[in-house]
Amino acid sequence: MARAAPDTPPVRPTLGLLGGTFNPVHAGHLSIARAALRTFGLDAVWFIPCSNPPHKPAAGLASNADRLAMIRLAIADEPRFAALPIEFDRPGKSYTIDTVLALRALHPDKDFVFIVGADTLPEIHTWHRPLELLPLIRIVSLARPGHAPTPAELHLPPPWPATLLADLRPGQPLDVSSRDVRAGIAAGRPVPLVPKPVMRYIQEHNLYR
Ligand code: ATP
């Protein structure tokens, strides 16, 4: 087998981090993870469920164990996807900057990008220490139906609105949200954009009723 020349720099894998509440995981999450893999040439995507979401009500949040189990079911057939419950081990609010710093320290041989839906871009300015987070990790985004943020809507100083919007890609947008999934289940309506094994888990564990 041919050996790499000694002065060839090693190829650093680039991993996408997809943070969210995943309450529950749905086809929109899988679609942006796949689009990010393709569009940004990632080697893998790690799904990182939030333990204690800073910006969402805790009421109606399924347990950490249930949300993690559902992610694992949803990605079971995707060899390049993994679930990483790193935020479950940290007390207090789950801040992205803490996760990014921890992963950089744990994996100095890897590069990371953070994946979000377009609806999240106007929220980044409200995240913990956004102006320290932004230089630490490239944030790439995929379109979400009904969300086309303008630079002004990002409420961030230059160069961040232009930088972030330059990394917004069309993907294959799916009009689905966890909120709609929960509402559909509570109302007994069909919820088509949830992977079948996840729907089975929801029924078996009587979630979101
Ligand atoms: P909820 O309805 O409970 O607010 P959600 O469906 O937005 O939840 P989250 O787990 O909060 O799901 O989302 C995690 C990440 O996935 C966020 O960056 C969000 O923008 C993105 N995302 C979720 N659904 C979609 C979708 N249908 N299209 C594009 N991005 C999405």
Tab-separated table of C-alpha atoms and ligand atoms in Angstrom:
chain	number	residue	atom	x	y	z
A	1	MET	CA	0.000	0.000	0.000
A	2	ALA	CA	1.378	3.436	-0.903
A	3	ARG	CA	2.342	5.546	2.079
A	4	ALA	CA	1.639	9.251	2.295
A	5	ALA	CA	4.753	11.388	1.913
A	6	PRO	CA	6.008	12.340	5.370
A	7	ASP	CA	5.381	16.045	4.798
A	8	THR	CA	1.766	15.567	3.634
A	9	PRO	CA	-0.435	17.204	6.259
A	10	PRO	CA	-2.953	14.708	7.680
A	11	VAL	CA	-6.497	15.164	6.409
A	12	ARG	CA	-8.603	16.444	9.286
A	13	PRO	CA	-12.131	15.080	9.403
A	14	THR	CA	-14.851	17.721	9.536
A	15	LEU	CA	-17.844	16.908	11.688
A	16	GLY	CA	-21.183	18.668	11.740
A	17	LEU	CA	-22.803	19.278	15.110
A	18	LEU	CA	-26.601	19.392	15.030
A	19	GLY	CA	-27.887	20.683	18.337
A	20	GLY	CA	-31.554	20.789	19.238
A	21	THR	CA	-34.225	19.721	21.650
A	22	PHE	CA	-35.353	16.899	19.319
A	23	ASN	CA	-38.692	16.779	21.116
A	24	PRO	CA	-39.145	14.605	19.090
A	25	VAL	CA	-36.657	14.146	16.250
A	26	HIS	CA	-38.382	14.387	12.842
A	27	ALA	CA	-37.688	14.211	9.112
A	28	GLY	CA	-36.692	17.915	9.021
A	29	HIS	CA	-33.728	17.188	11.302
A	30	LEU	CA	-32.649	14.226	9.167
A	31	SER	CA	-33.062	16.258	5.994
A	32	ILE	CA	-30.814	19.125	7.161
A	33	ALA	CA	-28.226	16.654	8.469
A	34	ARG	CA	-28.112	14.913	5.074
A	35	ALA	CA	-28.039	18.216	3.198
A	36	ALA	CA	-25.191	19.465	5.412
A	37	LEU	CA	-23.191	16.267	4.798
A	38	ARG	CA	-23.543	16.714	1.050
A	39	THR	CA	-23.288	20.453	0.743
A	40	PHE	CA	-20.449	21.112	3.144
A	41	GLY	CA	-18.502	17.890	2.505
A	42	LEU	CA	-18.770	16.681	6.105
A	43	ASP	CA	-17.519	13.299	7.253
A	44	ALA	CA	-20.250	12.798	9.851
A	45	VAL	CA	-23.020	14.552	11.750
A	46	TRP	CA	-23.389	14.302	15.498
A	47	PHE	CA	-26.875	14.946	16.883
A	48	ILE	CA	-26.545	16.696	20.238
A	49	PRO	CA	-29.752	16.758	22.288
A	50	CYS	CA	-30.039	19.652	24.678
A	51	SER	CA	-30.612	18.704	28.298
A	52	ASN	CA	-31.794	22.023	29.616
A	53	PRO	CA	-32.756	24.288	26.696
A	54	PRO	CA	-32.063	27.952	27.490
A	55	HIS	CA	-34.725	29.221	25.065
A	56	LYS	CA	-37.560	26.719	25.282
A	57	PRO	CA	-40.088	25.910	28.006
A	58	ALA	CA	-39.259	22.762	29.989
A	59	ALA	CA	-42.978	21.851	30.137
A	60	GLY	CA	-43.782	19.199	27.569
A	61	LEU	CA	-40.154	18.226	27.151
A	62	ALA	CA	-39.778	14.443	26.969
A	63	SER	CA	-37.064	13.011	29.212
A	64	ASN	CA	-33.432	13.060	28.146
A	65	ALA	CA	-33.523	9.268	27.884
A	66	ASP	CA	-36.608	9.268	25.632
A	67	ARG	CA	-35.315	11.992	23.312
A	68	LEU	CA	-31.961	10.237	23.000
A	69	ALA	CA	-33.615	6.870	22.339
A	70	MET	CA	-35.739	8.433	19.579
A	71	ILE	CA	-32.679	10.026	17.931
A	72	ARG	CA	-30.902	6.662	18.003
A	73	LEU	CA	-33.901	5.004	16.316
A	74	ALA	CA	-34.103	7.742	13.689
A	75	ILE	CA	-30.436	7.487	12.705
A	76	ALA	CA	-30.015	3.712	13.054
A	77	ASP	CA	-29.627	3.211	9.288
A	78	GLU	CA	-27.301	6.178	8.759
A	79	PRO	CA	-23.685	5.121	9.328
A	80	ARG	CA	-22.423	8.695	9.249
A	81	PHE	CA	-24.832	9.948	11.918
A	82	ALA	CA	-24.281	9.553	15.653
A	83	ALA	CA	-26.046	10.719	18.813
A	84	LEU	CA	-23.861	12.500	21.341
A	85	PRO	CA	-25.519	13.106	24.729
A	86	ILE	CA	-22.639	15.331	25.903
A	87	GLU	CA	-25.002	18.041	27.215
A	88	PHE	CA	-26.784	15.561	29.510
A	89	ASP	CA	-23.724	15.354	31.748
A	90	ARG	CA	-23.475	19.100	32.380
A	91	PRO	CA	-25.499	20.756	35.123
A	92	GLY	CA	-27.293	24.028	34.401
A	93	LYS	CA	-28.389	25.408	31.046
A	94	SER	CA	-27.092	23.733	27.890
A	95	TYR	CA	-25.047	26.417	26.168
A	96	THR	CA	-23.650	25.780	22.699
A	97	ILE	CA	-20.395	27.560	23.492
A	98	ASP	CA	-19.683	25.125	26.343
A	99	THR	CA	-20.366	22.149	24.059
A	100	VAL	CA	-18.122	23.523	21.321
A	101	LEU	CA	-15.279	24.222	23.746
A	102	ALA	CA	-15.606	20.747	25.278
A	103	LEU	CA	-15.608	18.999	21.888
A	104	ARG	CA	-12.621	20.983	20.637
A	105	ALA	CA	-10.688	19.956	23.740
A	106	LEU	CA	-11.752	16.313	23.417
A	107	HIS	CA	-11.051	16.080	19.656
A	108	PRO	CA	-8.094	18.305	18.754
A	109	ASP	CA	-7.623	16.228	15.561
A	110	LYS	CA	-11.051	17.146	14.148
A	111	ASP	CA	-12.684	20.247	12.706
A	112	PHE	CA	-16.267	21.095	13.570
A	113	VAL	CA	-19.079	23.074	11.996
A	114	PHE	CA	-22.400	23.783	13.695
A	115	ILE	CA	-25.556	23.064	11.674
A	116	VAL	CA	-28.770	25.041	12.123
A	117	GLY	CA	-32.029	25.654	10.282
A	118	ALA	CA	-32.573	29.121	8.805
A	119	ASP	CA	-35.107	29.918	11.560
A	120	THR	CA	-32.280	29.718	14.094
A	121	LEU	CA	-30.098	32.410	12.497
A	122	PRO	CA	-32.095	35.340	13.973
A	123	GLU	CA	-31.804	33.699	17.424
A	124	ILE	CA	-28.028	33.373	17.560
A	125	HIS	CA	-27.601	36.872	19.003
A	126	THR	CA	-29.597	35.716	22.048
A	127	TRP	CA	-27.336	32.690	22.658
A	128	HIS	CA	-24.834	32.680	25.498
A	129	ARG	CA	-21.709	34.771	24.605
A	130	PRO	CA	-22.499	34.842	20.852
A	131	LEU	CA	-19.548	37.035	19.913
A	132	GLU	CA	-17.171	34.553	21.547
A	133	LEU	CA	-18.919	31.564	19.969
A	134	LEU	CA	-18.960	32.867	16.386
A	135	PRO	CA	-15.162	32.979	15.869
A	136	LEU	CA	-14.864	29.495	17.415
A	137	ILE	CA	-16.977	27.531	14.935
A	138	ARG	CA	-18.401	27.984	11.453
A	139	ILE	CA	-22.187	27.960	11.596
A	140	VAL	CA	-23.752	26.528	8.451
A	141	SER	CA	-27.471	26.698	7.810
A	142	LEU	CA	-30.131	25.034	5.706
A	143	ALA	CA	-33.373	26.575	4.515
A	144	ARG	CA	-36.560	26.081	6.518
A	145	PRO	CA	-39.985	26.800	5.006
A	146	GLY	CA	-41.298	30.212	6.070
A	147	HIS	CA	-37.911	31.542	7.203
A	148	ALA	CA	-35.773	33.800	5.003
A	149	PRO	CA	-33.818	35.968	7.416
A	150	THR	CA	-32.365	39.293	6.252
A	151	PRO	CA	-29.009	40.624	7.524
A	152	ALA	CA	-30.799	43.117	9.806
A	153	GLU	CA	-32.843	40.332	11.405
A	154	LEU	CA	-29.688	38.671	12.701
A	155	HIS	CA	-29.026	41.579	15.118
A	156	LEU	CA	-25.295	40.949	15.047
A	157	PRO	CA	-22.453	43.347	14.258
A	158	PRO	CA	-20.499	43.053	10.996
A	159	PRO	CA	-19.130	40.840	9.594
A	160	TRP	CA	-21.424	38.208	11.161
A	161	PRO	CA	-24.703	38.745	9.244
A	162	ALA	CA	-22.908	38.506	5.886
A	163	THR	CA	-20.720	35.622	7.073
A	164	LEU	CA	-23.652	33.593	8.363
A	165	LEU	CA	-25.938	34.246	5.399
A	166	ALA	CA	-23.144	33.265	2.976
A	167	ASP	CA	-23.324	29.793	4.548
A	168	LEU	CA	-27.108	29.413	4.124
A	169	ARG	CA	-27.958	26.689	1.584
A	170	PRO	CA	-31.309	25.610	0.061
A	171	GLY	CA	-31.150	21.919	1.069
A	172	GLN	CA	-34.469	20.097	0.672
A	173	PRO	CA	-36.748	21.999	3.017
A	174	LEU	CA	-39.460	20.085	4.826
A	175	ASP	CA	-42.342	21.870	6.475
A	176	VAL	CA	-42.294	20.099	9.831
A	177	SER	CA	-41.545	21.091	13.415
A	178	SER	CA	-41.457	19.189	16.678
A	179	ARG	CA	-44.181	21.510	17.951
A	180	ASP	CA	-46.511	20.437	15.089
A	181	VAL	CA	-45.613	16.792	15.665
A	182	ARG	CA	-46.489	17.081	19.372
A	183	ALA	CA	-49.743	18.874	18.555
A	184	GLY	CA	-50.648	16.244	15.952
A	185	ILE	CA	-50.037	13.387	18.360
A	186	ALA	CA	-52.025	15.070	21.137
A	187	ALA	CA	-54.922	15.576	18.717
A	188	GLY	CA	-54.697	12.010	17.378
A	189	ARG	CA	-53.897	13.230	13.862
A	190	PRO	CA	-51.462	11.382	11.564
A	191	VAL	CA	-47.921	12.798	11.706
A	192	PRO	CA	-46.266	11.724	8.455
A	193	LEU	CA	-42.843	13.341	8.806
A	194	VAL	CA	-41.717	11.279	11.799
A	195	PRO	CA	-39.639	8.141	11.146
A	196	LYS	CA	-41.704	5.002	11.735
A	197	PRO	CA	-39.538	3.552	14.563
A	198	VAL	CA	-39.755	6.931	16.336
A	199	MET	CA	-43.544	6.984	15.972
A	200	ARG	CA	-43.688	3.455	17.369
A	201	TYR	CA	-41.547	4.514	20.356
A	202	ILE	CA	-43.829	7.510	20.991
A	203	GLN	CA	-46.875	5.247	21.004
A	204	GLU	CA	-45.286	2.560	23.170
A	205	HIS	CA	-44.113	5.131	25.739
A	206	ASN	CA	-47.280	7.180	25.574
A	207	LEU	CA	-45.415	10.425	24.879
A	208	TYR	CA	-46.939	13.820	23.982
A	209	ARG	CA	-50.521	12.832	24.889
B	1	ATP	P1	-39.911	23.012	18.154
B	1	ATP	O1	-41.028	22.936	17.147
B	1	ATP	O2	-40.158	22.230	19.420
B	1	ATP	O3	-39.461	24.431	18.413
B	1	ATP	P2	-37.951	22.202	16.079
B	1	ATP	O4	-38.779	21.383	15.142
B	1	ATP	O5	-37.567	23.587	15.625
B	1	ATP	O6	-38.610	22.237	17.518
B	1	ATP	P3	-35.349	21.655	17.251
B	1	ATP	O7	-34.945	20.366	17.877
B	1	ATP	O8	-35.530	22.810	18.135
B	1	ATP	O9	-36.649	21.333	16.374
B	1	ATP	O10	-34.340	22.023	16.069
B	1	ATP	C1	-32.963	21.702	16.053
B	1	ATP	C2	-32.341	22.348	14.820
B	1	ATP	O11	-32.962	21.821	13.643
B	1	ATP	C3	-32.552	23.878	14.754
B	1	ATP	O12	-31.363	24.474	14.241
B	1	ATP	C4	-33.697	24.050	13.763
B	1	ATP	O13	-33.594	25.285	13.077
B	1	ATP	C5	-33.453	22.886	12.835
B	1	ATP	N1	-34.699	22.397	12.203
B	1	ATP	C6	-35.712	21.738	12.815
B	1	ATP	N2	-36.686	21.445	11.930
B	1	ATP	C7	-36.267	21.920	10.722
B	1	ATP	C8	-36.841	21.934	9.409
B	1	ATP	N3	-38.047	21.411	9.154
B	1	ATP	N4	-36.120	22.521	8.414
B	1	ATP	C9	-34.899	23.070	8.669
B	1	ATP	N5	-34.318	23.102	9.882
B	1	ATP	C10	-34.984	22.536	10.895
